[in-house]
GROMACS .gro file of C-alpha atoms in nm:
model
   83
    1VAL     CA    1  -0.476  -0.240  -0.961
    2GLY     CA    2  -0.825  -0.377  -0.929
    3ASN     CA    3  -1.141  -0.413  -0.727
    4ASN     CA    4  -1.226  -0.617  -0.419
    5SER     CA    5  -1.579  -0.725  -0.500
    6ASP     CA    6  -1.655  -0.869  -0.155
    7ASP     CA    7  -1.508  -0.911   0.194
    8THR     CA    8  -1.285  -1.210   0.112
    9ASN     CA    9  -0.962  -1.012   0.153
   10SER     CA   10  -0.886  -1.042  -0.216
   11SER     CA   11  -0.614  -0.804  -0.321
   12ASN     CA   12  -0.659  -0.471  -0.493
   13ILE     CA   13  -0.292  -0.436  -0.600
   14LEU     CA   14  -0.099  -0.736  -0.731
   15TYR     CA   15   0.262  -0.770  -0.845
   16SER     CA   16   0.452  -1.028  -1.048
   17THR     CA   17   0.810  -1.091  -1.148
   18ASP     CA   18   0.721  -1.326  -1.435
   19ALA     CA   19   0.365  -1.225  -1.543
   20ALA     CA   20   0.247  -1.577  -1.457
   21ILE     CA   21   0.233  -1.583  -1.078
   22TRP     CA   22   0.075  -1.284  -0.905
   23THR     CA   23   0.104  -1.194  -0.535
   24SER     CA   24  -0.091  -0.950  -0.319
   25ALA     CA   25   0.084  -0.627  -0.236
   26GLN     CA   26   0.050  -0.497   0.120
   27MET     CA   27   0.086  -0.190   0.333
   28ALA     CA   28   0.436  -0.180   0.483
   29ASP     CA   29   0.318  -0.068   0.827
   30ASN     CA   30   0.040  -0.320   0.897
   31GLY     CA   31   0.013  -0.581   0.620
   32THR     CA   32  -0.336  -0.481   0.505
   33GLN     CA   33  -0.437  -0.431   0.144
   34PRO     CA   34  -0.348  -0.083   0.012
   35PHE     CA   35  -0.711   0.026  -0.027
   36GLY     CA   36  -0.855  -0.174   0.262
   37ASN     CA   37  -0.920  -0.540   0.331
   38GLY     CA   38  -1.287  -0.501   0.251
   39THR     CA   39  -1.432  -0.377  -0.074
   40GLY     CA   40  -1.169  -0.117  -0.161
   41ARG     CA   41  -1.076  -0.061  -0.522
   42GLY     CA   42  -0.776   0.066  -0.709
   43TRP     CA   43  -0.836   0.312  -0.992
   44GLY     CA   44  -0.494   0.359  -1.141
   45ILE     CA   45  -0.119   0.327  -1.104
   46SER     CA   46   0.176   0.518  -1.246
   47SER     CA   47   0.553   0.476  -1.235
   48ASN     CA   48   0.868   0.658  -1.336
   49GLY     CA   49   1.063   0.328  -1.331
   50SER     CA   50   1.182   0.353  -0.972
   51SER     CA   51   0.875   0.473  -0.779
   52TRP     CA   52   0.509   0.379  -0.805
   53VAL     CA   53   0.197   0.572  -0.707
   54ALA     CA   54  -0.151   0.421  -0.697
   55VAL     CA   55  -0.485   0.586  -0.636
   56GLY     CA   56  -0.809   0.428  -0.530
   57LEU     CA   57  -1.110   0.424  -0.302
   58ASN     CA   58  -1.095   0.289   0.052
   59SER     CA   59  -1.440   0.158   0.133
   60SER     CA   60  -1.351  -0.018   0.459
   61ASP     CA   61  -1.291   0.123   0.805
   62ASP     CA   62  -0.918   0.058   0.850
   63ASN     CA   63  -0.794   0.410   0.761
   64SER     CA   64  -0.630   0.301   0.435
   65SER     CA   65  -0.526   0.592   0.217
   66ASN     CA   66  -0.668   0.684  -0.121
   67ILE     CA   67  -0.312   0.753  -0.239
   68VAL     CA   68  -0.032   0.502  -0.180
   69TYR     CA   69   0.328   0.488  -0.301
   70SER     CA   70   0.600   0.223  -0.325
   71SER     CA   71   0.963   0.190  -0.423
   72ASP     CA   72   0.947  -0.189  -0.470
   73ARG     CA   73   0.585  -0.254  -0.585
   74ILE     CA   74   0.545  -0.496  -0.293
   75ASN     CA   75   0.525  -0.279   0.018
   76TRP     CA   76   0.312   0.033  -0.002
   77HIS     CA   77   0.296   0.345   0.215
   78ARG     CA   78   0.016   0.593   0.275
   79GLY     CA   79   0.036   0.924   0.097
   80GLU     CA   80   0.004   1.226   0.323
   81MET     CA   81  -0.191   1.535   0.226
   82THR     CA   82  -0.030   1.871   0.293
   83SER     CA   83  -0.187   2.211   0.253
   0.00000   0.00000   0.00000
């Protein structure tokens, strides 16, 4: 989880199978970065070993969520707020 410092579409969540080569994670529904393709930033990530949840700030205008979850660390889904 990290920070996009500019509008170069750099990733804000990366994953690796070998800790040497890192690949951008993406939203499962549209292929964008989990916290926006602009200057979004990830703040933290947590896992129970089979599911992952990440939180961050979406600072672009593509409706990316501030809470995303994944079962494979590669494809992420928007968290939905319920009241």
